[in-house]
Coordinates of C-alpha atoms in Angstrom, one line a residue:
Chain A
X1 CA -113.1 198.1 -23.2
X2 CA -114.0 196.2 -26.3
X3 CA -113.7 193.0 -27.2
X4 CA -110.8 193.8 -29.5
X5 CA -108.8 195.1 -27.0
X6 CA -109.7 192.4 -24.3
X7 CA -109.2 189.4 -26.5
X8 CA -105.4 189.8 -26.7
X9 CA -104.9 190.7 -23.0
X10 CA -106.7 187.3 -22.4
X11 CA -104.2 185.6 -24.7
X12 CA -101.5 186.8 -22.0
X13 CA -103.4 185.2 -19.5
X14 CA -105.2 188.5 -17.7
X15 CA -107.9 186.6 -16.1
X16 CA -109.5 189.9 -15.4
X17 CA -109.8 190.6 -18.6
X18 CA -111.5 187.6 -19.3
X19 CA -114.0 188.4 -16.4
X20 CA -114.5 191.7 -19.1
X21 CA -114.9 189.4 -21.8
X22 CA -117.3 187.4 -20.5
X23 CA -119.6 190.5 -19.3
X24 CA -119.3 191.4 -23.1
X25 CA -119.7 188.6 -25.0
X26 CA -121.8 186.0 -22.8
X27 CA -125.1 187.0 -23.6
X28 CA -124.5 186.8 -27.5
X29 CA -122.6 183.7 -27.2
X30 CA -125.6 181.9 -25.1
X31 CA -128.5 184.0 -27.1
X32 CA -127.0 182.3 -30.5
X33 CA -126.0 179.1 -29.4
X34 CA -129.8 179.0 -27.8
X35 CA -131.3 180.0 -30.9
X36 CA -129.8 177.2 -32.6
X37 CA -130.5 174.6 -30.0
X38 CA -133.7 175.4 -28.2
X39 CA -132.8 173.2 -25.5
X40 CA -131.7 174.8 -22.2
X41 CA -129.6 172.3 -20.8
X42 CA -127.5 171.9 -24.2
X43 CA -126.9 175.5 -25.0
X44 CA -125.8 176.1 -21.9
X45 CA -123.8 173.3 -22.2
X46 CA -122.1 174.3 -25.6
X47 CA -122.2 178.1 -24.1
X48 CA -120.1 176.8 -21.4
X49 CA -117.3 174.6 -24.1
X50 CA -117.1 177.8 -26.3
X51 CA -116.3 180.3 -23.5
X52 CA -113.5 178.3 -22.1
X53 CA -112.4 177.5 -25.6
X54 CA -112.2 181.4 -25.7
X55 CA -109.6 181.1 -22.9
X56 CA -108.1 178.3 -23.8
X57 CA -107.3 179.8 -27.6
X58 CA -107.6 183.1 -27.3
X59 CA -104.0 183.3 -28.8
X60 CA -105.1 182.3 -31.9
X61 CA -107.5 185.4 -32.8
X62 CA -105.6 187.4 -35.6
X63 CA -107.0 190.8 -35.8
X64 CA -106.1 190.5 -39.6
X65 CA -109.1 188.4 -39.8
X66 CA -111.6 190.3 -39.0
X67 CA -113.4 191.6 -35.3
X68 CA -113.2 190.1 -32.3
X69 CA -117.0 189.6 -32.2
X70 CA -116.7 187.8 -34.7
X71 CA -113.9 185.7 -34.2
X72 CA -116.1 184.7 -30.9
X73 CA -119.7 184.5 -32.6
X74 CA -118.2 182.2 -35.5
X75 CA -116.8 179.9 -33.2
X76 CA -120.1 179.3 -30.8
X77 CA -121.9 179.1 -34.4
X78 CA -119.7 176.1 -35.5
X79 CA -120.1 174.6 -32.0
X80 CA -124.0 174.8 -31.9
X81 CA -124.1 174.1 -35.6
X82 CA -121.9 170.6 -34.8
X83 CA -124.2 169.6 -32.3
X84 CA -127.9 170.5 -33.9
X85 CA -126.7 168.4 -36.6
X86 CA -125.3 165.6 -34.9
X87 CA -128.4 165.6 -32.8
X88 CA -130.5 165.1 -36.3
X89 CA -128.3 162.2 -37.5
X90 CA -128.5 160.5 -34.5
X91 CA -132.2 161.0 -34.5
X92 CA -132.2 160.1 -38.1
X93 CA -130.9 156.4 -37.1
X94 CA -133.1 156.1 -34.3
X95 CA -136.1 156.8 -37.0
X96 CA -134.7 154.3 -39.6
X97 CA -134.2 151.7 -36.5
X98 CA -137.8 152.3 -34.9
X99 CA -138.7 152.3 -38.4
X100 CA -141.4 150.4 -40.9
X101 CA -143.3 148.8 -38.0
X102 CA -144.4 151.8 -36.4
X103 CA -145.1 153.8 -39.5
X104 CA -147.2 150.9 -40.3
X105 CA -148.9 150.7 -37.3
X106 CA -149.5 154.9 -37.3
X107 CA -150.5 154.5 -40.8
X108 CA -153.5 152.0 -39.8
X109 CA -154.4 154.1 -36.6
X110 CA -155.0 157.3 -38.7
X111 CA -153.6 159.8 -41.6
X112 CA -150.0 160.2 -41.4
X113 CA -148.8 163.4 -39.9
X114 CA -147.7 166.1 -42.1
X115 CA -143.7 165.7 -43.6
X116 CA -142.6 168.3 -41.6
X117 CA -143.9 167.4 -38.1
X118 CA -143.0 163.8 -38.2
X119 CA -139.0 164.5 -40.0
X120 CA -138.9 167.2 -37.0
X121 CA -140.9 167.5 -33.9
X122 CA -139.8 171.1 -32.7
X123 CA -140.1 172.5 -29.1
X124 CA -142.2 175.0 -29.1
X125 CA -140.0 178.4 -28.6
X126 CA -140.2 179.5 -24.8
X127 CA -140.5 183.2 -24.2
X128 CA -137.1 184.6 -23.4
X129 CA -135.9 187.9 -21.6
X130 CA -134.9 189.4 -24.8
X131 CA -131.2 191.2 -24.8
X132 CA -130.3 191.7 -28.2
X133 CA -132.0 195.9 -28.2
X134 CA -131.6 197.6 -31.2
X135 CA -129.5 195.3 -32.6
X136 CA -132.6 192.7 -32.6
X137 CA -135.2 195.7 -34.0
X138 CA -132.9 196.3 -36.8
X139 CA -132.5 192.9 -38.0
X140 CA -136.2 192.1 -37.4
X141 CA -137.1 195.1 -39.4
X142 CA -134.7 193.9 -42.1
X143 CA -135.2 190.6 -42.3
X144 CA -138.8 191.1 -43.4
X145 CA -137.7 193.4 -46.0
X146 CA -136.4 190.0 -47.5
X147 CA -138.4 188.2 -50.0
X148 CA -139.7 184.9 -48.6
X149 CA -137.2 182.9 -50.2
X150 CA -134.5 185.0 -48.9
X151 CA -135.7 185.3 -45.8
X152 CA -136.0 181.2 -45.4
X153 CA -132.9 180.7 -46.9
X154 CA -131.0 182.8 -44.2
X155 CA -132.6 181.9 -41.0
X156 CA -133.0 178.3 -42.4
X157 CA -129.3 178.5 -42.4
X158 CA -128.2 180.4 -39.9
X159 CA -130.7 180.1 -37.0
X160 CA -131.8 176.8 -37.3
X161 CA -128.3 175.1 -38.7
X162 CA -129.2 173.5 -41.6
X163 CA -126.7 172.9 -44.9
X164 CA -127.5 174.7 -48.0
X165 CA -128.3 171.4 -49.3
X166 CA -130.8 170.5 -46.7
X167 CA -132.2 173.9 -47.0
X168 CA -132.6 173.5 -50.7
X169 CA -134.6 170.3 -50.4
X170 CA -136.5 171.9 -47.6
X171 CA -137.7 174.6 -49.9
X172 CA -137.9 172.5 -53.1
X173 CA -135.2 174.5 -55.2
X174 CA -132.0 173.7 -57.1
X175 CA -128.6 174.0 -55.0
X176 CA -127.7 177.1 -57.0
X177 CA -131.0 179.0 -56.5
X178 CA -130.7 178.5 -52.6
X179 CA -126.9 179.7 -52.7
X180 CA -128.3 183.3 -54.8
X181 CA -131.3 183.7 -52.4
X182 CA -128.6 183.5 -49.7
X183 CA -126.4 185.6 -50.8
X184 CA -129.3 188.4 -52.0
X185 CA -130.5 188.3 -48.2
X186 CA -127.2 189.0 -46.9
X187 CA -126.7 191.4 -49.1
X188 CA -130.3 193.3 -48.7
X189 CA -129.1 192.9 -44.9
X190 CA -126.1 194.7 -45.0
X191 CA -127.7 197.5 -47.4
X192 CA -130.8 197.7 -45.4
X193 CA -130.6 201.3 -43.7
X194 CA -130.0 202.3 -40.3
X195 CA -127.4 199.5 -39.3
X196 CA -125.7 199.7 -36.3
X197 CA -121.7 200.2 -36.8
Chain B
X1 CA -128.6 166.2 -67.1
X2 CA -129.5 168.9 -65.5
X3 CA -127.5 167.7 -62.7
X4 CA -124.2 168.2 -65.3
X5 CA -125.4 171.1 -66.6
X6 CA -125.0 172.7 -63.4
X7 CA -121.5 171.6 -62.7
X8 CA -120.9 172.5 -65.9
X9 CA -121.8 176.1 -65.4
X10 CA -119.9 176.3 -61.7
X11 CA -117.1 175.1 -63.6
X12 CA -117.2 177.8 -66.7
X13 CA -118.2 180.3 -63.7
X14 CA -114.8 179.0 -61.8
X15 CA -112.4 179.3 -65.1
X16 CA -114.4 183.0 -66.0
X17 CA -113.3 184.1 -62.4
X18 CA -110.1 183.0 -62.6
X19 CA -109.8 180.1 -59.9
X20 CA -107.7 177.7 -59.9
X21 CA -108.9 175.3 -58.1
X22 CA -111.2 173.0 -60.1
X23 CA -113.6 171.8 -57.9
X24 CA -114.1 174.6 -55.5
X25 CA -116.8 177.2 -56.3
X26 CA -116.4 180.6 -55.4
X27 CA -120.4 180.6 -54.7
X28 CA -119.9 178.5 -51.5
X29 CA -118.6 181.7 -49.7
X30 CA -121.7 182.4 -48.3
X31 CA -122.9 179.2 -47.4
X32 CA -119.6 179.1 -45.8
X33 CA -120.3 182.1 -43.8
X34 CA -123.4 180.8 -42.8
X35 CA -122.0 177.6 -41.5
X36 CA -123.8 175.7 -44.4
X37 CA -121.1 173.4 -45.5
X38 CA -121.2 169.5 -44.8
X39 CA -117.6 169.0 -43.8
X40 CA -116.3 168.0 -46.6
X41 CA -116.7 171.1 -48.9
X42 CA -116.6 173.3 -46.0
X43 CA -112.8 171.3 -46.0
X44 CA -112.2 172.3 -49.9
X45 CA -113.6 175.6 -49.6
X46 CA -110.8 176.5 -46.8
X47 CA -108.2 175.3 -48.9
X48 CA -109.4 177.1 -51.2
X49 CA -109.4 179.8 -49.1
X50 CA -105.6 179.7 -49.1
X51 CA -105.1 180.5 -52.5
X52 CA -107.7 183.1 -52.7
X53 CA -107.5 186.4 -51.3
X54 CA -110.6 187.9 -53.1
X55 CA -112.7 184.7 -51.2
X56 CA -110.9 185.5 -48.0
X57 CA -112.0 189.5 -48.4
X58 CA -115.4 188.5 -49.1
X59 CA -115.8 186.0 -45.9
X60 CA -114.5 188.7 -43.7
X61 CA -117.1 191.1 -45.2
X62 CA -119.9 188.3 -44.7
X63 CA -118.7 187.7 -41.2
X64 CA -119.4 191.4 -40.4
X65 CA -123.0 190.1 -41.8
X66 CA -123.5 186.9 -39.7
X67 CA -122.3 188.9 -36.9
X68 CA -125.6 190.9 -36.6
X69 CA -127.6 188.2 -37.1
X70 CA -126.0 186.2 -34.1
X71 CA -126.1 189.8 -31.7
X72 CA -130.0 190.0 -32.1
X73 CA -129.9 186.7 -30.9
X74 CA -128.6 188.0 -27.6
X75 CA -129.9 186.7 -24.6
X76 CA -128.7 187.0 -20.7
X77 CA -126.7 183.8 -20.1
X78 CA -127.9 181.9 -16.5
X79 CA -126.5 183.6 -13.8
X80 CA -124.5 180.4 -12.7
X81 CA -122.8 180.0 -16.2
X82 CA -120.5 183.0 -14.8
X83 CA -118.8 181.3 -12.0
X84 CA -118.6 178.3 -13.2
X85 CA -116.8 179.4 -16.3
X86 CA -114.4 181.5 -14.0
X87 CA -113.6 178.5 -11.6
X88 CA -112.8 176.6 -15.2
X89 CA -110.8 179.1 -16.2
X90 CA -108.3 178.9 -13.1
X91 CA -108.2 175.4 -13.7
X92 CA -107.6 175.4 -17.2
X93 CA -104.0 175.9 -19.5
X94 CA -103.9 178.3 -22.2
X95 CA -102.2 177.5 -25.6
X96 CA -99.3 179.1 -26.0
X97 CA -98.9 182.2 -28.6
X98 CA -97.3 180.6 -31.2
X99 CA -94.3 183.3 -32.4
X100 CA -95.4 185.3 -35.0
X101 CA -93.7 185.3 -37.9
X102 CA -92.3 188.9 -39.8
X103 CA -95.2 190.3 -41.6
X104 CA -93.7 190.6 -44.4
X105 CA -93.2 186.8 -44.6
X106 CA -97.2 186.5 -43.4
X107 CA -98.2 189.2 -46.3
X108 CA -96.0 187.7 -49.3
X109 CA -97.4 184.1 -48.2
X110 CA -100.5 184.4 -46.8
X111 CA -101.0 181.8 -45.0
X112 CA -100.2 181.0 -41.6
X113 CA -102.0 183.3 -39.8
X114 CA -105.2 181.8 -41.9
X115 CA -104.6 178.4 -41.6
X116 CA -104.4 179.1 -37.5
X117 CA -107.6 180.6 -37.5
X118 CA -108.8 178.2 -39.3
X119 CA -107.7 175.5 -37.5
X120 CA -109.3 177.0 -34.7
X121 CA -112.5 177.3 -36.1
X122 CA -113.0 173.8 -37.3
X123 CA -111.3 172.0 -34.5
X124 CA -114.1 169.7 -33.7
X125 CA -113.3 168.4 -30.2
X126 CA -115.0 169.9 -27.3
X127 CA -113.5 172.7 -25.1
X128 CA -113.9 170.7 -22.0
X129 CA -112.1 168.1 -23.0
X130 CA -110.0 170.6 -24.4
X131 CA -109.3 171.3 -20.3
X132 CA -107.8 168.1 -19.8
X133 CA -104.8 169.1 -23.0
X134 CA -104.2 172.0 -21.1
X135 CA -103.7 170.5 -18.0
X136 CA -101.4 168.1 -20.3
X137 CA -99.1 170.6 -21.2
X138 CA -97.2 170.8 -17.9
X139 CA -97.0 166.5 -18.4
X140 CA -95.5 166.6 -21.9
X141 CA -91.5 166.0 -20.4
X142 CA -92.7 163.7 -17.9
X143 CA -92.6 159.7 -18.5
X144 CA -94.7 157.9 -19.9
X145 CA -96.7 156.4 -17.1
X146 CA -96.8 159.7 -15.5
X147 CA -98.4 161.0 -18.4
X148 CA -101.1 157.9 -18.5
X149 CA -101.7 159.3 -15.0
X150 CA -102.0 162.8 -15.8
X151 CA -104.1 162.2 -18.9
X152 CA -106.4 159.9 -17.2
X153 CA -106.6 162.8 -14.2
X154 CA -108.1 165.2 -16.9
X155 CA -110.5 163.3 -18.4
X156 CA -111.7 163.1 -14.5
X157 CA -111.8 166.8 -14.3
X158 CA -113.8 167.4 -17.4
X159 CA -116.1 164.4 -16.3
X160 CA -116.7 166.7 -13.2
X161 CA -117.1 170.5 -14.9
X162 CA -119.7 168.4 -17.6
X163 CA -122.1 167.6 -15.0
X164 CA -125.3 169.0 -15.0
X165 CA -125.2 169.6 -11.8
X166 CA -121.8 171.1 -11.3
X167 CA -121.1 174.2 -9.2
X168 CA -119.0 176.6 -8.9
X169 CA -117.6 178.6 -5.4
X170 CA -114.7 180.7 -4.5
X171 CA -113.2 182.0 -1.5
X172 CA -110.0 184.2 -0.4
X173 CA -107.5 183.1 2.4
X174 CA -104.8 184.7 4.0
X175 CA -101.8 186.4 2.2
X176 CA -103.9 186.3 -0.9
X177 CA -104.5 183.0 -1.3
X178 CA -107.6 181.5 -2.7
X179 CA -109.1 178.4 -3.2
X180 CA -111.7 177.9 -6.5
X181 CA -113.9 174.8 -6.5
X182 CA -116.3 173.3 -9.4
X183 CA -118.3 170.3 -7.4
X184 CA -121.1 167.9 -8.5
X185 CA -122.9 166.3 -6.0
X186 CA -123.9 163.3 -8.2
X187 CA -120.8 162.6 -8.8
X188 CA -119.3 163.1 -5.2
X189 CA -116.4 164.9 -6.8
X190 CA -114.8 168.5 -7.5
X191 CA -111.8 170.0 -9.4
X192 CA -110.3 171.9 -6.7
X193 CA -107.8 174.6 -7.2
X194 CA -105.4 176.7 -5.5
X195 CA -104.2 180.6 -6.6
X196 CA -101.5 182.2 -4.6
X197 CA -100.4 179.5 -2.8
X198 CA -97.0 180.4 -1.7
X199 CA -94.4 177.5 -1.8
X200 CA -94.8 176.4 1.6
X201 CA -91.9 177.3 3.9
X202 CA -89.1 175.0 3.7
X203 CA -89.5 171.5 3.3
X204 CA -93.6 171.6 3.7
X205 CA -96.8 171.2 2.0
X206 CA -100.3 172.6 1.2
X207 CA -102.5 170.0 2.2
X208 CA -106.5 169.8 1.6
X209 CA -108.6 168.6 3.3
X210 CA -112.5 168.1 3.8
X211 CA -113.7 168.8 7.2
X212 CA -117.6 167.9 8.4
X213 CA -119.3 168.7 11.1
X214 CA -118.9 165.9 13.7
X215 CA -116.2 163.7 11.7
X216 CA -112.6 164.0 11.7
X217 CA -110.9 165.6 8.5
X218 CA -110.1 163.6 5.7
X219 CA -107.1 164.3 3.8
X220 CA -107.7 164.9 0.1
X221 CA -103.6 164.5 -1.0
X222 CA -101.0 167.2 -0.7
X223 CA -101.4 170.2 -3.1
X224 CA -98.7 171.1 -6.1
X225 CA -99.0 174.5 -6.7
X226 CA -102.1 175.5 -8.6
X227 CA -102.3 172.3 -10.4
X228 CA -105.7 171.7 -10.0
X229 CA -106.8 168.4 -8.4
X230 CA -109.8 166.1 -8.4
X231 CA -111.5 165.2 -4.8
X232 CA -113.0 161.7 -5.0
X233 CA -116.2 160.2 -2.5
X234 CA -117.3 163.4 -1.1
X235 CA -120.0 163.1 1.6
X236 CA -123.1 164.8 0.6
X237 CA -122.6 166.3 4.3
X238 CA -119.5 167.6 3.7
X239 CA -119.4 171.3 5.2
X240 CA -116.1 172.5 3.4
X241 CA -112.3 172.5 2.4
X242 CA -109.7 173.8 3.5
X243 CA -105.5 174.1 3.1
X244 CA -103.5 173.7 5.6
X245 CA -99.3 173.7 5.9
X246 CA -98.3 170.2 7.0
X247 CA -94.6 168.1 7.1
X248 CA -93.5 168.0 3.5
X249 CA -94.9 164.1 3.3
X250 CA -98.3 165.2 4.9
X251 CA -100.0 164.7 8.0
X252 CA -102.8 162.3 9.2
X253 CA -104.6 165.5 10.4
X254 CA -104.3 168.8 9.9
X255 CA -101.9 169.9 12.3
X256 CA -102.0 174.1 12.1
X257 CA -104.9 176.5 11.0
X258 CA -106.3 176.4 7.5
X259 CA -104.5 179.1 5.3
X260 CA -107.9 179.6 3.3
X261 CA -111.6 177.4 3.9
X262 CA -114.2 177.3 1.6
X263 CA -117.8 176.2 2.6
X264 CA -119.3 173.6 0.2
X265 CA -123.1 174.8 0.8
X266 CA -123.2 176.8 -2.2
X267 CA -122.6 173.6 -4.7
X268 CA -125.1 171.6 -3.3
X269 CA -122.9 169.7 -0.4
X270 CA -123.5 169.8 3.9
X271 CA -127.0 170.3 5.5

């Protein structure tokens, strides 16, 4: 069965269909929220908050809306988008706190690091049994039939859980530029040919 | 001044595409989609969502977009995610449906059914201590000091599924019974809870208990249906639990043979 159907028999209450659910959905949940994170411990530790959320307000999914999927996907977005950001600000304040007398004392020791590597010191990305299938080829593909701009602009976004605004100071480009280059690498993304139903 | 000019613009763009709300670009559909709203506009954006059925169209179409790029994301969750999140979910209160109202009502307004998803999409607290509300619902016609009790009880049983070390085990009794556990051995603790527990036959009770090798049982309290319960100071040698029928007030040791035992080897408890 698919999501669609199994969603509402979980609003009922049909732990068994849950158990379907969860066969169905877990891998993209944890893949996305991962993506987003990096770290093991939290994504499984959103992964885990979003599936029982699932449970817990299934009721609420209104076919109306949209797909199942996405009712689902949206929701461990938001969730891994919440905490990558309030993992930033926190690190933010812990950076103004440590702050002048240890730029002042890197500063004497040697050249300052690049921007990018001191704002954000990113895990390196650990090799992953990959799930996604076709699904992953076709976006791959597509993705870098995107301009650069585009292509940053999305996955700035969307993978890595920044704010348009942060994204357009990232890439040095007025709000409404980032907001086109968005919306032009969605577009070329659904247009792009051979995507799955 | 270029800063105005750009406002400027969004707001010609806003009265050309006939929107009513001032402030509110249409343009932030997409960052919406993406997530890419501080909370604020992603706030004014879904009440402007309300009053805009074209924006509302166009979200649902991006969705179907930010839907692929989450799938190729995919990757096999850990293998102990699966129980753990099933133990959870016998332990954890749904929200009830809420009635729907005549469609034809829903289609000439528009909004409820909106303004529920949208509530749950932006409901910020976390699903575990989501648990605990749940488990509230049964407390909301009980006093006041019962419900201080009941509250505080599940914020102990999301303490307990939050820990890194949690684990999850199962195991089936007789007559269908079934006892679901999520443990922590750091903590000394586990949400325990009961399925197909029969209401004991008159006048008794389930009671649980942890047995170890070489000790006598200890009685962890009397069980109430599948309400789940919390055990406190477990012994790291602790070999299981187990249910058994006892005199309505309880006994000091199990008096008859368990109607369903769980070993607690599997979550990291007994030698």
């Amino acid at each position: 069965m698919e999501a669609d159907e199994l969603l509402p028999l979980v609003a009922r209450g049909d732990q068994k269909a849950f158990e379907d659910l969860y066969g169905l959905v877990s891998g993209p949940v944890y893949g996305l929220v991962r993506r987003v994170l990096r770290d093991r411990a939290q994504s499984e530790e959103v992964a885990q908050e979003v599936l029982l959320e699932l449970w817990r307000t299934a009721a609420r999914f209104d076919p109306a809306r949209g797909t199942a999927l996405a009712w689902i996907l949206t929701l461990a977005h938001r969730r891994a988008v919440d905490r990558v950001r309030g993992a930033r600000a926190a690190g933010e304040r812990e950076r103004h706190a440590v702050g002048e007398r240890e730029r002042r004392a890197a500063e004497r020791a040697g050249p300052p690091a690049s921007d990018q590597a001191a704002e954000e010191p990113e895990e390196p990305e650990e090799p992953e049994e990959a799930e996604g299938g076709p699904e992953r080829e076709w976006v791959r593909r597509c993705l870098e039939r995107l301009t650069d701009l585009q292509h940053q602009a999305v996955t700035l976004a969307y993978y890595d859980g920044y704010t348009y605004r942060e994204v357009a100071r990232r890439l040095s480009l007025p709000l409404g530029t980032v907001k086109t280059r968005m919306r032009d690498g969605l577009t070329r993304l659904r247009d792009c040919p051979g995507a799955a139903a | 001044m270029r800063h105005t000019g750009i406002r400027l613009f969004d707001r010609v763009r806003e009265y050309a595409g006939g929107l009513r709300i001032g402030r509110t670009p249409h343009s932030l559909a997409v960052p919406y989609a993406l997530d890419a709203l501080d909370p604020d506009e992603t706030r004014r954006f879904e009440r402007h969502l309300e009053t805009c059925p074209r924006c509302t169209d166009e979200v649902r179409a991006l969705a179907a977009d930010t839907v692929r790029l989450a799938r190729a994301a995919s990757v096999p969750a850990p293998p102990d995610l699966r129980e753990r999140i099933l133990t959870a979910v016998r332990a954890t209160e749904q929200e009830a449906p809420e009635p729907v109202p005549d469609a034809g009502a829903r289609n000439a307004r528009g909004t409820p059914a909106r303004a529920r998803v949208l509530v749950a999409l932006t409901a910020s607290a976390a699903a575990l201590a989501l648990v605990a509300a749940g488990f509230l619902a049964f407390a909301l016609v009980r006093t006041d000091d019962r419900l201080d009790e009941e509250r505080a009880m599940a914020r102990e049983i999301a303490h307990v599924l939050a820990a890194p070390d949690a684990r999850a085990a199962d195991a089936r009794g007789v007559r269908g019974c079934g006892l679901g556990v999520v443990a922590s051995r750091s903590l000394r603790q586990a949400v325990v809870t009961a399925t197909g527990l029969e209401g004991p036959p008159g006048g008794r009770a389930h009671q649980l208990w942890e047995l170890r090798a070489g000790a006598a049982p200890r009685s962890l309290g009397l069980l109430d249906g599948e309400t789940p319960v919390v055990a406190d100071d477990l012994g790291a040698r602790a070999g299981s639990l187990a249910v058994t029928v006892e005199p309505a007030r309880g006994s000091g040791r199990p008096t008859t043979a368990p109607v369903v035992q769980l070993t607690l080897e599997s979550v990291g408890f007994g030698e």
